[in-house]
Amino acid sequence: YWEALLKGSFEGKVGAFDTAFTVKGGYIFAGDNTLHYESQMPVGVPDSWYDLDGDVEGWRVGSELWLRLPLSNTLTLPFLLRVDYQTKTRDGNGPGMGGISYRDFNYQHETKNLAFMIGSGVDKVLSPESRFAGGIYYSYLTREDNFCEGGVGSGWFISNKIIPDMSEHQLLLRLAGERTLSPVVILRGGLSVFYGYVNIEPKSNEVNSGSYFYDYKGSGDGYHAGIGVSLGASIALKPVTLEPFIHGGYQFLRVKWDGEEYNNISRPYELVELDKEKHTRGQWYIGAGLSVLFGQ
């Protein structure tokens, strides 16, 4: 999909504070989405399948407010408040086979993300050649998924297929430094470390022609932690300034949950206790780039 992004900013003075306020948003257009599913029983013999084609829609909006309080010519206290919201929907429809019958299938998967951040820090000029900044931030993050698929006209659907809703309370530490080596070269570096407590609520339900009912509800928790490092420089080569950079890091997510399963397949109502489920994911990332400033 393609996404159009817009951003507007205002900078000024409010009382003793230097203020920077930014509003941003985006809209998804020209999206394309496909979903293929196949079950084999025994292996090599398709038991059920579908090929669905659809699109992607969604939008995002956010704002960011920086307040900087100068205490002296060399010391400043920055304050940050940021809010971001995004919703994205993928859907599709197409032919398939369930059991022994062919029918049309469709599905929709909606994801909503909300992020709130607040924090403060210090920005200190150590010498004419050196500068240091650090800050501690609190973030509240939520993700909600709603998934629904089914056979058209069959009265059958599955919703949320154990795609859990998640929320996270996260504490973030950021450190940054700058050193002027010469009138031509300035070096910069940064370090970020975060730890988050994760709350998870998996859920799923299924109905088949009104005769079969299945409902799963669970709860769990875990943690999300990571570290990132960045290095960069400004190299003044008039009439341009080159700014190469590289950054990378690692993050780790571990959650576990248990729950209860209700169904009325063979009895009016039955409760089944499920064992604990565990989910672990580690991710490395690295990136690099080069900015070119003209007229500097």
CSV table of C-alpha atoms in Angstrom, one decimal:
chain,number,residue,atom,x,y,z
A,1,TYR,CA,0.0,0.0,0.0
A,2,TRP,CA,0.9,3.6,-0.4
A,3,GLU,CA,0.6,6.1,2.4
A,4,ALA,CA,0.4,9.9,2.2
A,5,LEU,CA,1.9,11.7,5.2
A,6,LEU,CA,1.4,15.3,6.3
A,7,LYS,CA,3.1,17.3,9.1
A,8,GLY,CA,2.9,20.8,10.4
A,9,SER,CA,5.0,22.4,13.1
A,10,PHE,CA,5.0,25.6,15.2
A,11,GLU,CA,8.0,27.0,17.1
A,12,GLY,CA,7.8,30.0,19.5
A,13,LYS,CA,8.2,31.2,23.1
A,14,VAL,CA,5.5,30.6,25.7
A,15,GLY,CA,6.5,32.3,29.0
A,16,ALA,CA,9.9,31.0,30.0
A,17,PHE,CA,9.7,28.0,27.7
A,18,ASP,CA,10.9,27.5,24.2
A,19,THR,CA,8.1,25.6,22.5
A,20,ALA,CA,7.9,23.3,19.5
A,21,PHE,CA,4.5,21.8,18.6
A,22,THR,CA,4.0,19.3,15.8
A,23,VAL,CA,0.8,17.8,14.3
A,24,LYS,CA,1.1,14.9,11.8
A,25,GLY,CA,-1.2,12.5,10.1
A,26,GLY,CA,-1.4,10.0,7.2
A,27,TYR,CA,-3.9,8.2,4.9
A,28,ILE,CA,-3.4,4.8,3.2
A,29,PHE,CA,-4.4,4.5,-0.4
A,30,ALA,CA,-3.9,2.1,-3.4
A,31,GLY,CA,-3.7,-0.8,-1.0
A,32,ASP,CA,-3.5,-4.5,-2.2
A,33,ASN,CA,-3.9,-7.5,0.1
A,34,THR,CA,-4.0,-11.3,-0.5
A,35,LEU,CA,-4.5,-14.2,1.9
A,36,HIS,CA,-3.9,-17.8,1.1
A,37,TYR,CA,-4.8,-20.7,3.4
A,38,GLU,CA,-4.6,-24.5,3.0
A,39,SER,CA,-5.1,-27.4,5.3
A,40,GLN,CA,-3.9,-30.9,4.3
A,41,MET,CA,-5.2,-34.2,5.7
A,42,PRO,CA,-3.3,-36.4,5.2
A,43,VAL,CA,-0.2,-34.4,4.2
A,44,GLY,CA,-0.3,-33.7,0.5
A,45,VAL,CA,-4.1,-33.9,0.2
A,46,PRO,CA,-5.9,-30.5,0.5
A,47,ASP,CA,-8.7,-30.8,3.0
A,48,SER,CA,-9.8,-27.1,3.0
A,49,TRP,CA,-8.4,-24.0,1.3
A,50,TYR,CA,-9.2,-20.5,0.1
A,51,ASP,CA,-7.5,-17.7,-1.9
A,52,LEU,CA,-8.7,-14.2,-0.9
A,53,ASP,CA,-8.0,-10.9,-2.6
A,54,GLY,CA,-8.8,-7.5,-1.1
A,55,ASP,CA,-7.2,-4.2,-0.1
A,56,VAL,CA,-5.7,-2.2,2.8
A,57,GLU,CA,-7.3,0.9,4.3
A,58,GLY,CA,-6.4,3.1,7.3
A,59,TRP,CA,-5.2,6.3,8.7
A,60,ARG,CA,-3.0,7.8,11.5
A,61,VAL,CA,-2.9,11.0,13.5
A,62,GLY,CA,-0.5,12.2,16.2
A,63,SER,CA,1.0,15.3,17.9
A,64,GLU,CA,4.2,16.1,19.8
A,65,LEU,CA,4.9,18.9,22.2
A,66,TRP,CA,8.4,19.9,23.3
A,67,LEU,CA,8.9,22.5,26.1
A,68,ARG,CA,12.5,23.6,26.8
A,69,LEU,CA,13.3,25.6,30.0
A,70,PRO,CA,16.7,27.3,29.8
A,71,LEU,CA,18.2,27.5,33.3
A,72,SER,CA,21.5,29.1,32.1
A,73,ASN,CA,23.5,29.5,28.9
A,74,THR,CA,24.7,25.9,29.3
A,75,LEU,CA,21.8,24.0,30.9
A,76,THR,CA,18.3,23.3,29.6
A,77,LEU,CA,15.5,21.1,30.8
A,78,PRO,CA,13.4,19.6,28.0
A,79,PHE,CA,9.9,18.2,28.5
A,80,LEU,CA,8.1,15.9,26.0
A,81,LEU,CA,4.5,15.0,25.5
A,82,ARG,CA,3.5,12.7,22.5
A,83,VAL,CA,0.4,10.9,21.4
A,84,ASP,CA,0.0,8.7,18.3
A,85,TYR,CA,-3.0,6.7,17.0
A,86,GLN,CA,-3.2,4.4,14.0
A,87,THR,CA,-5.8,2.1,12.5
A,88,LYS,CA,-5.4,-0.3,9.6
A,89,THR,CA,-7.8,-2.7,8.0
A,90,ARG,CA,-7.0,-5.6,5.7
A,91,ASP,CA,-9.8,-7.5,4.0
A,92,GLY,CA,-10.4,-9.9,1.1
A,93,ASN,CA,-12.8,-12.3,-0.5
A,94,GLY,CA,-12.6,-15.2,-3.0
A,95,PRO,CA,-13.3,-18.9,-3.7
A,96,GLY,CA,-12.4,-21.7,-1.4
A,97,MET,CA,-13.4,-25.2,-0.2
A,98,GLY,CA,-14.5,-26.1,3.4
A,99,GLY,CA,-14.8,-29.8,3.9
A,100,ILE,CA,-16.5,-31.2,0.8
A,101,SER,CA,-18.2,-28.1,-0.4
A,102,TYR,CA,-17.0,-25.1,-2.5
A,103,ARG,CA,-18.1,-21.6,-1.4
A,104,ASP,CA,-17.1,-18.0,-1.3
A,105,PHE,CA,-15.0,-16.8,1.7
A,106,ASN,CA,-14.3,-13.4,3.1
A,107,TYR,CA,-12.3,-12.0,6.0
A,108,GLN,CA,-11.4,-8.7,7.7
A,109,HIS,CA,-8.5,-7.9,10.0
A,110,GLU,CA,-8.6,-4.6,11.8
A,111,THR,CA,-5.6,-3.4,13.9
A,112,LYS,CA,-5.6,-0.3,16.2
A,113,ASN,CA,-2.5,1.1,17.9
A,114,LEU,CA,-2.3,3.9,20.5
A,115,ALA,CA,0.9,5.2,21.9
A,116,PHE,CA,1.3,7.8,24.7
A,117,MET,CA,4.7,9.2,25.9
A,118,ILE,CA,5.7,11.7,28.5
A,119,GLY,CA,9.1,12.5,30.0
A,120,SER,CA,11.8,14.9,30.8
A,121,GLY,CA,15.6,15.2,30.9
A,122,VAL,CA,18.6,17.5,30.8
A,123,ASP,CA,20.6,19.1,28.0
A,124,LYS,CA,24.0,20.3,29.1
A,125,VAL,CA,26.8,22.1,27.3
A,126,LEU,CA,30.0,20.7,28.8
A,127,SER,CA,32.4,22.8,26.9
A,128,PRO,CA,32.5,24.8,23.6
A,129,GLU,CA,33.3,21.4,21.9
A,130,SER,CA,31.1,19.0,23.9
A,131,ARG,CA,27.4,18.6,24.6
A,132,PHE,CA,25.4,15.9,26.5
A,133,ALA,CA,21.7,15.1,26.8
A,134,GLY,CA,19.7,12.5,28.6
A,135,GLY,CA,16.1,11.8,29.4
A,136,ILE,CA,13.7,9.3,31.1
A,137,TYR,CA,10.3,8.7,29.4
A,138,TYR,CA,7.2,6.7,30.3
A,139,SER,CA,5.1,5.2,27.5
A,140,TYR,CA,1.7,3.5,27.5
A,141,LEU,CA,1.2,1.4,24.4
A,142,THR,CA,-1.9,-0.6,23.3
A,143,ARG,CA,-2.7,-2.8,20.3
A,144,GLU,CA,-6.1,-4.2,19.6
A,145,ASP,CA,-6.8,-6.8,16.8
A,146,ASN,CA,-10.2,-7.9,15.5
A,147,PHE,CA,-10.1,-10.7,13.0
A,148,CYS,CA,-13.2,-12.2,11.3
A,149,GLU,CA,-13.4,-14.8,8.5
A,150,GLY,CA,-16.1,-17.1,7.2
A,151,GLY,CA,-17.9,-18.8,4.4
A,152,VAL,CA,-20.5,-16.6,2.7
A,153,GLY,CA,-24.0,-17.9,3.3
A,154,SER,CA,-22.8,-20.8,5.5
A,155,GLY,CA,-23.5,-19.1,8.9
A,156,TRP,CA,-20.0,-19.9,9.9
A,157,PHE,CA,-17.4,-17.5,11.1
A,158,ILE,CA,-14.2,-17.3,13.2
A,159,SER,CA,-13.3,-14.1,15.0
A,160,ASN,CA,-10.0,-13.1,16.6
A,161,LYS,CA,-8.3,-16.5,16.1
A,162,ILE,CA,-6.1,-16.1,19.3
A,163,ILE,CA,-4.8,-12.8,18.1
A,164,PRO,CA,-4.4,-11.2,21.5
A,165,ASP,CA,-5.0,-7.6,22.6
A,166,MET,CA,-1.9,-6.2,24.2
A,167,SER,CA,-1.0,-3.2,26.4
A,168,GLU,CA,2.4,-2.2,27.7
A,169,HIS,CA,3.8,0.1,30.4
A,170,GLN,CA,7.3,1.0,29.2
A,171,LEU,CA,10.2,3.0,30.7
A,172,LEU,CA,12.8,4.4,28.3
A,173,LEU,CA,16.2,5.9,29.0
A,174,ARG,CA,17.9,7.9,26.3
A,175,LEU,CA,21.5,9.3,26.3
A,176,ALA,CA,23.1,11.4,23.6
A,177,GLY,CA,26.4,13.2,23.1
A,178,GLU,CA,28.1,15.5,20.6
A,179,ARG,CA,31.8,16.3,20.2
A,180,THR,CA,33.3,18.9,17.8
A,181,LEU,CA,36.6,17.6,16.5
A,182,SER,CA,37.3,20.5,14.1
A,183,PRO,CA,35.5,23.2,12.2
A,184,VAL,CA,34.8,20.5,9.6
A,185,VAL,CA,33.8,17.4,11.7
A,186,ILE,CA,31.3,16.9,14.5
A,187,LEU,CA,30.7,13.4,15.9
A,188,ARG,CA,27.4,12.3,17.5
A,189,GLY,CA,26.3,9.2,19.4
A,190,GLY,CA,23.3,7.9,21.2
A,191,LEU,CA,22.1,5.1,23.4
A,192,SER,CA,18.6,4.0,24.3
A,193,VAL,CA,17.5,1.3,26.7
A,194,PHE,CA,13.9,0.3,27.5
A,195,TYR,CA,11.9,-2.2,29.6
A,196,GLY,CA,8.2,-2.7,29.4
A,197,TYR,CA,5.6,-4.7,31.4
A,198,VAL,CA,3.2,-6.4,29.0
A,199,ASN,CA,-0.4,-7.3,29.7
A,200,ILE,CA,-2.0,-9.7,27.2
A,201,GLU,CA,-5.7,-10.7,26.6
A,202,PRO,CA,-6.1,-13.5,24.0
A,203,LYS,CA,-9.6,-14.3,22.8
A,204,SER,CA,-11.4,-16.3,20.1
A,205,ASN,CA,-14.9,-17.4,19.3
A,206,GLU,CA,-16.5,-19.6,16.6
A,207,VAL,CA,-20.0,-20.3,15.4
A,208,ASN,CA,-21.1,-22.8,12.8
A,209,SER,CA,-24.7,-22.5,11.4
A,210,GLY,CA,-25.9,-21.8,15.0
A,211,SER,CA,-25.3,-25.4,16.1
A,212,TYR,CA,-21.6,-25.1,17.3
A,213,PHE,CA,-20.3,-22.6,19.7
A,214,TYR,CA,-16.7,-22.1,20.9
A,215,ASP,CA,-15.4,-19.4,23.1
A,216,TYR,CA,-11.9,-18.8,24.4
A,217,LYS,CA,-10.9,-16.2,26.9
A,218,GLY,CA,-7.5,-15.9,28.6
A,219,SER,CA,-5.1,-13.5,30.3
A,220,GLY,CA,-1.4,-13.3,30.8
A,221,ASP,CA,1.6,-11.0,31.0
A,222,GLY,CA,5.3,-10.7,30.2
A,223,TYR,CA,8.0,-8.3,29.4
A,224,HIS,CA,9.5,-6.4,26.5
A,225,ALA,CA,13.1,-5.1,26.6
A,226,GLY,CA,15.7,-3.7,24.2
A,227,ILE,CA,18.8,-1.6,23.6
A,228,GLY,CA,19.8,0.6,20.7
A,229,VAL,CA,23.0,2.4,19.7
A,230,SER,CA,23.5,5.1,17.0
A,231,LEU,CA,26.6,6.8,15.6
A,232,GLY,CA,26.7,9.8,13.2
A,233,ALA,CA,28.7,12.8,12.1
A,234,SER,CA,28.4,16.1,10.3
A,235,ILE,CA,31.1,16.8,7.8
A,236,ALA,CA,31.1,20.4,6.4
A,237,LEU,CA,32.3,20.5,2.8
A,238,LYS,CA,31.0,23.8,1.6
A,239,PRO,CA,28.6,24.4,-0.1
A,240,VAL,CA,27.2,21.1,1.4
A,241,THR,CA,27.3,19.3,4.7
A,242,LEU,CA,27.3,15.5,4.7
A,243,GLU,CA,25.7,13.6,7.7
A,244,PRO,CA,26.3,9.8,7.6
A,245,PHE,CA,24.8,7.7,10.3
A,246,ILE,CA,24.4,4.1,11.4
A,247,HIS,CA,22.2,2.6,14.1
A,248,GLY,CA,21.2,-0.8,15.3
A,249,GLY,CA,20.0,-2.7,18.3
A,250,TYR,CA,18.2,-5.7,19.7
A,251,GLN,CA,14.8,-6.2,21.4
A,252,PHE,CA,13.2,-9.1,23.1
A,253,LEU,CA,9.5,-10.0,23.8
A,254,ARG,CA,8.4,-12.8,26.1
A,255,VAL,CA,4.8,-13.3,27.2
A,256,LYS,CA,2.7,-16.2,28.5
A,257,TRP,CA,-0.9,-16.8,29.1
A,258,ASP,CA,-3.6,-19.3,30.1
A,259,GLY,CA,-7.3,-19.3,29.7
A,260,GLU,CA,-10.6,-21.1,29.6
A,261,GLU,CA,-12.4,-22.7,26.7
A,262,TYR,CA,-16.2,-23.1,26.5
A,263,ASN,CA,-18.1,-25.1,24.0
A,264,ASN,CA,-21.4,-26.9,23.5
A,265,ILE,CA,-20.4,-29.5,20.9
A,266,SER,CA,-21.4,-32.6,22.8
A,267,ARG,CA,-22.9,-31.0,25.9
A,268,PRO,CA,-25.0,-27.9,26.7
A,269,TYR,CA,-21.9,-26.2,28.1
A,270,GLU,CA,-18.4,-27.5,28.8
A,271,LEU,CA,-15.4,-25.8,30.5
A,272,VAL,CA,-11.9,-26.9,29.5
A,273,GLU,CA,-8.8,-25.6,31.3
A,274,LEU,CA,-5.9,-24.9,28.9
A,275,ASP,CA,-2.2,-25.2,29.6
A,276,LYS,CA,-0.1,-22.2,29.6
A,277,GLU,CA,0.9,-20.9,26.2
A,278,LYS,CA,4.3,-19.1,25.7
A,279,HIS,CA,5.4,-16.7,23.0
A,280,THR,CA,9.0,-15.5,22.6
A,281,ARG,CA,10.4,-13.3,19.9
A,282,GLY,CA,13.8,-11.7,19.5
A,283,GLN,CA,14.7,-9.2,16.8
A,284,TRP,CA,17.9,-7.6,15.6
A,285,TYR,CA,17.9,-4.5,13.5
A,286,ILE,CA,20.4,-2.3,11.7
A,287,GLY,CA,20.2,0.7,9.5
A,288,ALA,CA,22.4,3.3,7.9
A,289,GLY,CA,22.1,6.4,5.7
A,290,LEU,CA,23.4,9.7,4.5
A,291,SER,CA,21.9,13.2,4.6
A,292,VAL,CA,23.1,16.0,2.4
A,293,LEU,CA,22.4,19.6,3.5
A,294,PHE,CA,22.8,22.3,0.9
A,295,GLY,CA,23.8,25.8,1.6
A,296,GLN,CA,25.4,25.0,5.0
